[in-house]
Coordinates of C-alpha atoms and ligand atoms in Angstrom, one line a residue:
X1 CA -0.2 -0.1 0.1
X2 CA 1.5 3.5 -1.0
X3 CA 2.3 5.3 2.3
X4 CA 1.8 9.2 2.3
X5 CA 5.4 11.0 2.6
X6 CA 3.6 14.4 4.2
X7 CA 0.9 15.4 6.4
X8 CA -0.5 13.3 9.8
X9 CA -0.1 9.9 7.6
X10 CA 3.3 10.3 7.3
X11 CA 6.0 8.0 8.9
X12 CA 6.7 9.7 12.2
X13 CA 9.8 12.2 12.2
X14 CA 10.5 11.7 15.9
X15 CA 14.2 11.8 16.6
X16 CA 14.1 8.8 19.0
X17 CA 12.3 6.2 16.7
X18 CA 13.3 7.3 13.4
X19 CA 13.5 4.1 11.9
X20 CA 9.9 2.7 11.3
X21 CA 8.9 -0.9 12.2
X22 CA 6.9 -3.0 9.4
X23 CA 5.1 -5.8 9.5
X24 CA 6.8 -9.2 8.7
X25 CA 6.3 -8.7 4.6
X26 CA 8.4 -5.8 4.5
X27 CA 11.0 -5.9 7.1
X28 CA 12.9 -2.6 7.5
X29 CA 16.5 -2.2 9.2
X30 CA 16.2 -2.5 12.7
X31 CA 16.9 0.9 14.5
X32 CA 19.1 0.6 18.2
X33 CA 16.7 0.5 20.9
X34 CA 15.9 4.0 22.5
X35 CA 18.0 5.0 25.2
X36 CA 17.3 3.5 28.5
X37 CA 16.6 5.9 31.7
X38 CA 16.6 2.6 33.8
X39 CA 18.2 3.3 37.4
X40 CA 18.4 0.8 40.0
X41 CA 18.4 1.0 43.7
X42 CA 21.9 1.5 45.3
X43 CA 23.2 -1.8 46.5
X44 CA 22.2 -3.2 49.9
X45 CA 19.6 -0.6 50.6
X46 CA 17.0 -3.0 49.6
X47 CA 18.3 -5.6 52.1
X48 CA 17.9 -3.8 55.4
X49 CA 17.4 -7.3 57.2
X50 CA 20.9 -8.3 56.5
X51 CA 19.6 -11.1 54.7
X52 CA 21.8 -13.5 52.1
X53 CA 22.8 -10.8 49.2
X54 CA 22.7 -12.3 45.6
X55 CA 25.6 -12.8 43.8
X56 CA 25.0 -10.2 41.7
X57 CA 25.0 -7.7 44.0
X58 CA 28.3 -8.2 45.0
X59 CA 30.5 -5.5 43.4
X60 CA 32.4 -7.1 40.6
X61 CA 35.9 -5.9 42.0
X62 CA 35.3 -8.2 45.0
X63 CA 34.3 -11.2 43.2
X64 CA 36.6 -13.9 43.4
X65 CA 35.9 -15.1 39.9
X66 CA 36.9 -12.2 38.2
X67 CA 40.1 -12.5 36.3
X68 CA 42.9 -10.1 37.8
X69 CA 43.2 -6.8 35.4
X70 CA 40.0 -7.7 33.6
X71 CA 37.4 -5.8 35.5
X72 CA 34.9 -4.9 32.9
X73 CA 34.1 -1.9 35.1
X74 CA 36.3 -0.2 37.9
X75 CA 35.1 2.5 40.8
X76 CA 36.8 5.8 40.3
X77 CA 40.2 6.0 42.1
X78 CA 39.4 8.3 45.3
X79 CA 41.7 10.0 47.3
X80 CA 42.5 6.8 49.4
X81 CA 43.4 5.0 46.2
X82 CA 47.2 4.4 46.1
X83 CA 49.2 3.7 43.3
X84 CA 49.9 0.2 44.6
X85 CA 46.0 -0.4 44.5
X86 CA 44.4 1.9 41.8
X87 CA 41.2 0.1 42.2
X88 CA 40.4 0.4 45.9
X89 CA 37.2 2.0 46.3
X90 CA 37.1 5.6 48.1
X91 CA 36.7 4.8 52.1
X92 CA 34.0 7.0 52.8
X93 CA 32.1 7.1 49.1
X94 CA 28.8 5.1 50.0
X95 CA 27.6 5.2 46.5
X96 CA 28.0 1.7 45.0
X97 CA 30.2 1.2 41.9
X98 CA 28.4 1.1 38.5
X99 CA 27.9 -2.4 37.3
X100 CA 28.8 -3.8 34.0
X101 CA 26.0 -4.1 31.3
X102 CA 26.0 -8.0 32.0
X103 CA 24.5 -7.8 35.5
X104 CA 21.5 -5.4 34.5
X105 CA 20.9 -7.7 31.8
X106 CA 20.5 -10.4 34.4
X107 CA 18.4 -8.1 36.7
X108 CA 16.0 -7.7 33.6
X109 CA 15.8 -11.4 33.6
X110 CA 14.9 -11.9 37.3
X111 CA 12.7 -9.1 36.9
X112 CA 10.6 -10.4 34.1
X113 CA 10.7 -13.9 35.5
X114 CA 9.1 -12.4 38.9
X115 CA 6.4 -10.7 36.5
X116 CA 5.6 -13.8 34.9
X117 CA 5.1 -15.7 37.7
X118 CA 2.5 -12.7 39.0
X119 CA 0.9 -12.5 35.7
X120 CA 0.5 -16.5 35.4
X121 CA -1.4 -16.8 39.0
X122 CA -3.4 -13.6 38.1
X123 CA -4.8 -14.8 34.8
X124 CA -6.6 -17.6 36.2
X125 CA -8.4 -15.4 38.8
X126 CA -9.3 -12.8 36.3
X127 CA -10.8 -14.8 33.5
X128 CA -14.2 -14.9 33.6
X129 CA -15.6 -18.0 34.4
X130 CA -17.1 -20.2 31.7
X131 CA -20.4 -20.0 33.1
X132 CA -20.4 -16.2 33.0
X133 CA -19.6 -16.4 29.2
X134 CA -22.4 -18.6 28.8
X135 CA -24.7 -16.5 30.5
X136 CA -23.6 -13.2 28.8
X137 CA -24.2 -15.4 25.2
X138 CA -27.6 -16.2 26.6
X139 CA -28.7 -12.6 27.8
X140 CA -27.5 -11.3 24.2
X141 CA -29.8 -13.9 22.8
X142 CA -32.5 -13.0 24.9
X143 CA -32.2 -9.2 23.9
X144 CA -32.2 -9.9 20.4
X145 CA -35.6 -11.7 20.8
X146 CA -36.7 -8.7 22.6
X147 CA -35.6 -6.5 19.9
X148 CA -37.0 -8.7 17.0
X149 CA -40.5 -8.4 18.6
X150 CA -40.0 -4.4 17.4
X151 CA -38.2 -5.4 14.3
X152 CA -38.4 -8.7 12.8
X153 CA -35.3 -8.7 11.1
X154 CA -33.1 -7.0 13.9
X155 CA -29.8 -8.1 14.7
X156 CA -27.5 -7.2 18.1
X157 CA -24.0 -7.2 16.8
X158 CA -21.7 -7.8 20.0
X159 CA -18.1 -5.9 19.9
X160 CA -15.7 -5.1 22.8
X161 CA -14.0 -7.5 25.1
X162 CA -17.0 -10.1 24.9
X163 CA -15.8 -10.5 21.2
X164 CA -12.2 -10.0 21.4
X165 CA -11.8 -12.5 24.3
X166 CA -10.2 -9.4 26.5
X167 CA -13.0 -9.9 29.0
X168 CA -12.4 -9.8 32.8
X169 CA -15.1 -11.3 35.2
X170 CA -16.3 -7.5 35.6
X171 CA -16.7 -6.9 31.8
X172 CA -19.8 -5.5 30.3
X173 CA -21.7 -6.7 27.2
X174 CA -21.3 -4.2 24.2
X175 CA -23.3 -4.4 21.4
X176 CA -25.1 -2.5 18.6
X177 CA -28.7 -2.6 17.4
X178 CA -29.2 -3.1 13.3
X179 CA -32.5 -3.5 11.9
X180 CA -31.0 -6.1 9.5
X181 CA -27.8 -7.9 8.0
X182 CA -24.9 -5.0 8.1
X183 CA -23.7 -5.0 4.5
X184 CA -27.2 -5.7 3.1
X185 CA -28.4 -2.5 1.3
X186 CA -32.1 -3.5 1.9
X187 CA -31.5 -3.0 5.7
X188 CA -33.6 -0.4 6.9
X189 CA -32.5 2.7 8.7
X190 CA -33.2 2.6 12.5
X191 CA -36.0 4.9 13.1
X192 CA -35.6 7.8 15.7
X193 CA -38.5 6.5 18.2
X194 CA -37.0 3.0 18.1
X195 CA -34.4 3.7 20.9
X196 CA -37.3 4.7 23.4
X197 CA -39.8 1.8 22.3
X198 CA -36.8 -0.9 23.1
X199 CA -36.5 1.0 26.5
X200 CA -39.9 0.4 27.5
X201 CA -40.0 -3.1 26.2
X202 CA -37.0 -3.9 28.2
X203 CA -38.9 -2.6 31.4
X204 CA -41.6 -4.5 30.5
X205 CA -39.5 -7.5 30.4
X206 CA -38.3 -6.7 34.4
X207 CA -34.9 -5.3 33.2
X208 CA -33.3 -2.2 34.7
X209 CA -33.1 -0.4 31.6
X210 CA -32.3 3.4 30.9
X211 CA -32.1 5.3 27.6
X212 CA -29.3 7.8 27.6
X213 CA -29.8 10.7 24.8
X214 CA -27.1 13.2 25.9
X215 CA -24.8 11.3 23.9
X216 CA -23.2 11.2 20.6
X217 CA -25.6 8.2 19.6
X218 CA -28.5 7.2 21.7
X219 CA -27.4 4.1 24.1
X220 CA -29.6 1.8 26.3
X221 CA -27.8 0.8 29.5
X222 CA -29.2 -2.1 31.2
X223 CA -28.8 -5.0 34.0
X224 CA -29.3 -8.4 34.4
X225 CA -29.8 -9.2 38.0
X226 CA -27.2 -11.4 39.5
X227 CA -27.8 -14.9 39.6
X228 CA -26.4 -18.1 41.7
X229 CA -22.9 -18.3 40.8
X230 CA -22.9 -15.2 38.3
X231 CA -22.9 -11.5 39.2
X232 CA -25.1 -8.8 37.8
X233 CA -24.3 -8.3 34.0
X234 CA -24.3 -5.1 32.5
X235 CA -25.1 -4.5 28.9
X236 CA -24.9 -1.4 26.7
X237 CA -26.8 -1.4 23.4
X238 CA -25.8 1.6 21.1
X239 CA -27.8 2.1 17.6
X240 CA -25.0 3.6 15.2
X241 CA -21.7 2.9 16.5
X242 CA -20.7 0.2 13.6
X243 CA -17.2 1.6 13.8
X244 CA -16.6 -0.4 16.9
X245 CA -17.7 -3.6 15.1
X246 CA -14.7 -3.1 12.6
X247 CA -12.2 -1.8 15.5
X248 CA -13.1 -4.9 17.7
X249 CA -12.5 -7.1 14.5
X250 CA -8.9 -5.6 14.6
X251 CA -8.1 -6.1 18.1
X252 CA -9.2 -9.8 17.6
X253 CA -6.9 -10.4 14.8
X254 CA -4.0 -9.0 16.8
X255 CA -5.1 -11.3 19.5
X256 CA -5.1 -14.0 17.0
X257 CA -1.9 -13.3 15.8
X258 CA 0.2 -14.3 19.0
X259 CA -1.1 -15.7 22.5
X260 CA 0.6 -13.2 24.3
X261 CA -1.2 -10.3 23.6
X262 CA -4.2 -11.6 25.4
X263 CA -2.0 -12.5 28.5
X264 CA -0.5 -8.8 28.5
X265 CA -4.1 -7.4 27.7
X266 CA -5.8 -9.2 30.4
X267 CA -2.9 -8.4 33.0
X268 CA -2.4 -4.7 31.9
X269 CA -6.3 -4.2 32.5
X270 CA -6.5 -6.0 35.7
X271 CA -3.6 -3.7 37.1
X272 CA -5.2 -0.6 35.5
X273 CA -8.7 -1.4 37.4
X274 CA -7.2 -2.4 40.3
X275 CA -5.1 1.2 40.4
X276 CA -8.2 3.0 39.6
X277 CA -6.7 4.3 36.6
X278 CA -9.6 2.7 34.1
X279 CA -12.2 5.3 34.5
X280 CA -12.7 7.5 31.7
X281 CA -15.4 9.5 33.5
X282 CA -13.2 10.2 36.0
X283 CA -10.4 11.6 33.7
X284 CA -8.4 8.3 32.9
X285 CA -8.2 6.0 30.2
X286 CA -10.8 3.2 28.8
X287 CA -9.8 -0.2 28.5
X288 CA -10.1 0.3 24.8
X289 CA -7.1 2.7 25.4
X290 CA -4.9 0.6 27.2
X291 CA -5.2 -2.0 24.4
X292 CA -4.1 0.5 22.0
X293 CA -1.3 1.2 23.9
X294 CA -0.1 -2.6 24.3
X295 CA -0.1 -3.0 20.6
X296 CA 2.0 0.2 19.8
X297 CA 4.5 -1.7 21.9
X298 CA 4.3 -4.9 20.5
X299 CA 3.9 -3.6 16.7
X300 CA 6.6 -0.7 17.2
X301 CA 8.7 -0.5 19.8
X302 CA 10.1 -4.2 21.1
X303 CA 12.7 -5.7 18.9
X304 CA 12.2 -7.9 16.9
X305 CA 8.5 -7.0 16.9
X306 CA 5.6 -9.4 18.4
X307 CA 3.0 -8.1 15.9
X308 CA 3.2 -7.0 12.3
X309 CA 1.0 -4.1 11.5
X310 CA -2.1 -5.1 10.1
X311 CA -3.1 -2.2 8.6
X312 CA 0.1 -1.7 6.5
X313 CA -0.3 -5.2 4.8
X314 CA -0.9 -5.0 1.1
X315 CA -4.5 -5.3 -0.3
X316 CA -4.6 -8.3 -2.1
X317 CA -6.0 -8.2 -5.7
X318 CA -10.0 -8.6 -5.9
X319 CA -10.6 -7.1 -2.3
X320 CA -14.5 -5.9 -2.0
X321 CA -14.6 -2.2 -1.4
X322 CA -16.7 -2.9 1.7
X323 CA -13.5 -4.5 3.3
X324 CA -11.4 -1.1 2.3
X325 CA -13.8 2.0 2.9
X326 CA -16.8 2.3 5.3
X327 CA -19.0 5.7 5.1
X328 CA -20.8 6.8 8.4
X329 CA -22.0 10.1 9.3
X330 CA -21.0 11.7 6.4
X331 CA -17.4 10.8 6.9
X332 CA -15.4 8.2 5.2
X333 CA -12.9 6.0 6.5
X334 CA -10.4 3.1 5.6
X335 CA -11.2 0.4 7.5
X336 CA -8.6 -2.1 5.9
X337 CA -6.4 -4.6 7.6
X338 CA -5.2 -8.1 6.8
X339 CA -7.9 -10.6 8.2
X340 CA -6.0 -13.7 6.9
X341 CA -3.2 -14.0 9.5
X342 CA -2.1 -17.4 8.3
X343 CA 0.3 -15.8 5.9
X344 CA 1.9 -13.7 8.3
X345 CA 3.7 -16.8 10.5
X346 CA 4.6 -16.6 13.7
X347 CA 7.0 -13.6 15.5
X348 CA 10.4 -13.8 15.4
X349 CA 10.5 -12.4 19.0
X350 CA 10.6 -15.2 21.9
X351 CA 10.7 -13.2 24.8
X352 CA 8.4 -14.4 27.5
X353 CA 5.0 -12.6 28.8
X354 CA 6.8 -11.3 31.8
X355 CA 9.9 -9.8 29.5
X356 CA 7.3 -8.1 27.2
X357 CA 5.4 -6.6 30.2
X358 CA 8.5 -5.4 32.0
X359 CA 9.2 -3.8 28.5
X360 CA 5.9 -2.0 28.6
X361 CA 6.0 -0.5 32.0
X362 CA 9.6 0.5 31.2
X363 CA 8.6 2.1 27.8
X364 CA 5.5 4.0 29.3
X365 CA 7.2 5.0 32.1
X366 CA 10.4 6.6 30.9
X367 CA 10.8 6.5 27.2
X368 CA 7.3 7.2 25.6
X369 CA 7.3 11.2 25.1
X370 CA 3.7 12.2 26.4
X371 CA 4.0 15.7 26.0
X372 CA 4.8 15.4 22.3
X373 CA 3.8 12.2 20.8
X374 CA 0.5 10.5 19.4
X375 CA 0.1 6.8 19.6
X376 CA -1.1 5.5 16.1
X377 CA -1.1 2.0 15.5
X378 CA -1.9 2.2 11.8
X379 CA 1.1 4.3 10.7
X380 CA 4.3 3.2 10.1
X381 CA 6.5 3.3 13.2
X382 CA 3.3 4.1 15.3
X383 CA 4.1 7.3 16.4
X384 CA 3.2 10.8 14.9
X385 CA 3.6 14.1 16.8
X386 CA 0.6 16.5 18.3
X387 CA 1.9 19.0 15.9
X388 CA 1.7 16.8 12.9
X389 CA -2.0 16.1 13.8
X390 CA -3.0 19.8 15.2
X391 CA -3.8 18.0 18.9
X392 CA -1.7 20.6 20.6
X393 CA -4.6 22.3 22.5
X394 CA -7.7 21.4 23.9
X395 CA -10.7 22.5 21.5
X396 CA -14.0 23.0 22.4
X397 CA -17.0 22.2 19.8
X398 CA -21.0 22.3 20.0
X399 CA -22.6 19.0 20.5
X400 CA -26.2 17.9 20.5
X401 CA -27.8 15.3 21.9
X402 CA -28.7 12.4 19.8
X403 CA -32.3 13.1 19.9
X404 CA -31.3 16.7 19.0
X405 CA -33.4 18.6 22.0
X406 CA -30.3 20.0 23.0
X407 CA -27.3 21.7 22.6
X408 CA -23.9 22.1 24.9
X409 CA -20.0 22.1 24.3
X410 CA -17.7 19.5 24.7
X411 CA -14.2 19.8 25.2
X412 CA -11.7 17.6 23.3
X413 CA -8.5 17.1 25.2
X414 CA -5.2 16.0 23.9
X415 CA -3.2 15.7 27.1
X416 CA -2.9 12.0 26.3
X417 CA -3.0 11.5 22.4
X418 CA -4.0 8.1 21.5
X419 CA -5.6 8.2 17.8
X420 CA -8.5 5.6 16.8
X421 CA -6.9 3.4 14.2
X422 CA -9.9 3.8 11.7
X423 CA -11.6 7.1 13.2
X424 CA -8.3 9.0 12.9
X425 CA -9.5 12.6 14.4
X426 CA -11.0 10.8 16.9
X427 CA -8.5 10.7 20.3
X428 CA -9.3 7.7 22.3
X429 CA -7.3 9.4 25.1
X430 CA -9.7 12.5 25.1
X431 CA -11.1 11.3 28.7
X432 CA -7.7 11.7 30.2
X433 CA -7.5 15.3 31.9
X434 CA -4.1 16.8 33.8
X435 CA -4.6 14.9 37.0
X436 CA -5.7 11.6 35.2
X437 CA -2.8 11.7 33.0
X438 CA -0.3 12.4 35.7
X439 CA -2.1 9.6 38.0
X440 CA -1.3 6.9 35.3
X441 CA 2.2 8.0 34.5
X442 CA 2.6 7.6 38.3
X443 CA 1.2 4.5 38.5
X444 CA 3.4 3.0 35.6
X445 CA 6.4 4.3 37.6
X446 CA 5.2 2.8 40.9
X447 CA 4.7 -0.5 38.9
X448 CA 8.3 -0.3 37.3
X449 CA 9.7 0.3 41.0
X450 CA 8.2 -2.6 42.2
X451 CA 9.3 -4.5 39.0
X452 CA 13.0 -3.6 39.9
X453 CA 12.8 -4.1 43.8
X454 CA 15.2 -7.1 44.4
X455 CA 16.5 -9.4 46.9
X456 CA 12.9 -10.9 48.1
X457 CA 12.0 -13.3 45.1
X458 CA 9.4 -11.1 43.7
X459 CA 7.2 -11.1 47.1
X460 CA 6.9 -7.3 47.2
X461 CA 6.1 -7.3 43.2
X462 CA 3.2 -10.1 44.2
X463 CA 1.7 -8.4 47.0
X464 CA 1.6 -5.0 46.0
X465 CA 1.5 -4.5 42.1
X466 CA -2.1 -5.1 41.5
X467 CA -3.0 -4.2 44.8
X468 CA -6.8 -2.2 44.8
X469 CA -5.4 1.5 45.3
X470 CA -7.4 3.8 47.9
X471 CA -10.7 5.1 46.6
X472 CA -11.0 7.7 44.6
X473 CA -12.4 11.1 45.6
X474 CA -15.9 11.5 45.4
X475 CA -17.8 13.6 42.8
X476 CA -17.7 17.2 43.6
X477 CA -20.1 19.9 41.8
X478 CA -18.0 22.6 40.2
X479 CA -19.6 25.2 42.3
X480 CA -18.4 23.3 45.5
X481 CA -14.8 23.1 44.5
X482 CA -12.1 25.3 45.7
X483 CA -10.9 27.8 43.2
X484 CA -7.7 26.4 41.2
X485 CA -4.5 28.3 40.5
X486 CA -4.3 28.8 36.7
X487 CA -0.8 29.1 36.7
X488 CA -0.2 25.7 38.3
X489 CA 2.0 23.7 35.7
X490 CA 1.9 19.7 34.6
X491 CA 4.5 17.4 35.3
X492 CA 8.3 18.5 34.5
X493 CA 9.2 18.3 30.6
X494 CA 5.5 18.3 29.6
X495 CA 4.7 21.1 26.9
X496 CA 3.5 24.4 27.6
X497 CA 0.2 24.2 25.9
X498 CA -0.8 21.1 28.0
X499 CA 0.5 22.5 31.0
X500 CA -1.9 25.4 30.6
X501 CA -4.7 23.4 29.6
X502 CA -4.1 20.7 32.4
X503 CA -3.8 23.8 35.0
X504 CA -7.2 24.9 33.7
X505 CA -8.6 21.7 34.0
X506 CA -7.0 20.6 37.2
X507 CA -10.2 20.1 39.3
X508 CA -11.7 18.0 36.9
X509 CA -10.3 15.2 38.5
X510 CA -13.1 15.5 41.2
X511 CA -16.0 16.3 38.8
X512 CA -16.8 19.6 37.6
X513 CA -18.6 20.7 34.7
X514 CA -15.7 20.5 32.2
X515 CA -15.4 16.8 33.1
X516 CA -19.2 16.2 32.6
X517 CA -19.5 17.6 29.6
X518 CA -16.6 15.5 28.2
X519 CA -18.1 12.6 30.0
X520 CA -21.8 13.0 28.7
X521 CA -19.9 12.9 25.0
X522 CA -18.3 9.6 25.3
X523 CA -19.8 6.3 25.4
X524 CA -17.6 4.8 28.1
X525 CA -18.0 7.6 30.3
X526 CA -21.8 7.7 30.2
X527 CA -21.5 3.9 30.9
X528 CA -20.3 4.4 34.2
X529 CA -22.0 7.6 35.1
X530 CA -25.4 6.3 34.8
X531 CA -23.8 3.4 36.9
X532 CA -23.0 5.8 39.5
X533 CA -26.0 7.8 39.3
Ligands
GTP1 P1 -13.9 -3.8 29.4 O1 -15.6 -3.8 29.1 O2 -13.4 -3.0 30.2 O3 -13.8 -5.5 29.4 O4 -13.0 -3.5 27.9 P2 -13.8 -3.4 26.5 O5 -12.6 -4.4 26.0 O6 -15.0 -4.2 26.0 O7 -13.3 -1.9 25.9 P3 -14.1 -0.8 26.3 O8 -15.5 -1.2 27.0 O9 -13.4 0.3 26.4 O10 -14.7 -0.6 24.6 C1 -15.4 -1.3 24.0 C2 -15.2 -1.1 22.6 O11 -15.5 0.1 22.0 C3 -14.1 -1.2 21.9 O12 -13.3 -2.4 21.7 C4 -14.2 -0.2 20.8 O13 -14.5 -1.4 19.8 C5 -15.1 0.7 21.0 N1 -14.7 2.0 21.1 C6 -14.4 3.0 20.0 N2 -13.8 4.2 20.5 C7 -13.9 4.2 21.7 C8 -13.4 5.0 22.6 O14 -13.0 6.0 22.6 N3 -13.6 4.6 23.9 C9 -13.8 3.4 24.3 N4 -14.0 3.1 25.5 N5 -14.5 2.4 23.4 C10 -14.3 2.9 22.1
MG2 MG1 -16.8 -3.2 27.3

């Protein structure tokens, strides 16, 4: 497929990642990995109880097996060093000598092994039991029956984690109502009064259902009460959200490419849920956003890549136009991606899920440029700049309720820029406000500190990594909030525009009109809002 050389679709010009990664079909020369900013705690500090030190914690110059005169690294000769003993450490210098690279690599291996152990034990716990998956499918079937009483050809098409297999025990059902087969031109449009009719039908069937119209598209949110052995099941029925069906298929294909994708996604989702940074309506990121972050890491950052870029695979001759172009709401989208993954072959990367998870936390803790970069998994290289996309400042735009009864202003934020793979004007990270981005970054670094902790065989990691964070602050009305300092700035290194934007929005984590407006425009946010109302 032809790649544009200019504009937002052009390959990234980021100096850090100048060599774009490609799918297996088009191997590109490998770039050197981005410089690591990893640091390690000083030796001995993490062993206050005086437990046995690991052999790696013995400074190299003290090791008996080190051949004389071949120390890979020597501490600086201090004032006490003499000509007789030039490598003697300074007596009063408490800083440990820097370790040779081989030691750090050994630490990576240990850290990854600990993480792998934690992830394995968690995965069994968080995957929903089979009965729950069966119950969700049965509910979907039941709901479709109710829909068909109104429109005999109606279909409820599921999307989201139920289809991708990324669902955890608490995941909801996401589905979209279609009046007939999707690609059939004879399928009628959904009439404007149908959402309200369906809401009433569901209530008559004794479901707790509520129609939300202050949204881009109408959504019915409903719940099925808990049954023995199965918790309450929540379900969202959307009405015009067909792009979600396509991006769900893309996620599913990536998941099928490599078994490690699902393991990593489930682990990161669980970690994010427990650390309370998976609440779009409170200013953090949706599950879909975390999946895109993981895909970017696996396609573009880790070397060799774990995943090919399915959207950059060549389009085979004779592919139907409906597989390449899709029109919705007056816009046309390029929805092409390679669905036949049998030709792609296994990844040359043989790292364990633990190693990849370590790399994921390391990349987003220390290497990803949050202030400047846009994650764009459809693009070669996976990164664009905020300037490329003109995503430097928050933008306000008027929005209508889906029934056209009301107009209000919505703010699109770009503090964390995460381009949707098909709807490229849509920032999946728009739900993140300043405090939300800061919390996500703090949590990533907290995770990284735990991963790097040595000397206890990963016990601390196991205990604290996914430990439930303290409860979030309650929802506070704007008028009840303290006025904020408009000159407060974001974390060091963030670009000025974002700092100002964040400062202006700094009260939004605790609620407020700005957050409410944003929330009400988003599918995910509305979901949680109504659950809390
Ligand atoms: P859980 O419900 O937490 O298990 O995760 P999920 O995988 O179902 O993801 P989520 O509920 O966040 O999103 C469901 C689907 O909505 C995604 O798979 C996308 O297909 C679609 N979607 C499209 N745009 C957005 C967006 O901006 N935010 C969210 N949340 N979803 C979107
Ligand atoms: Mg979902």
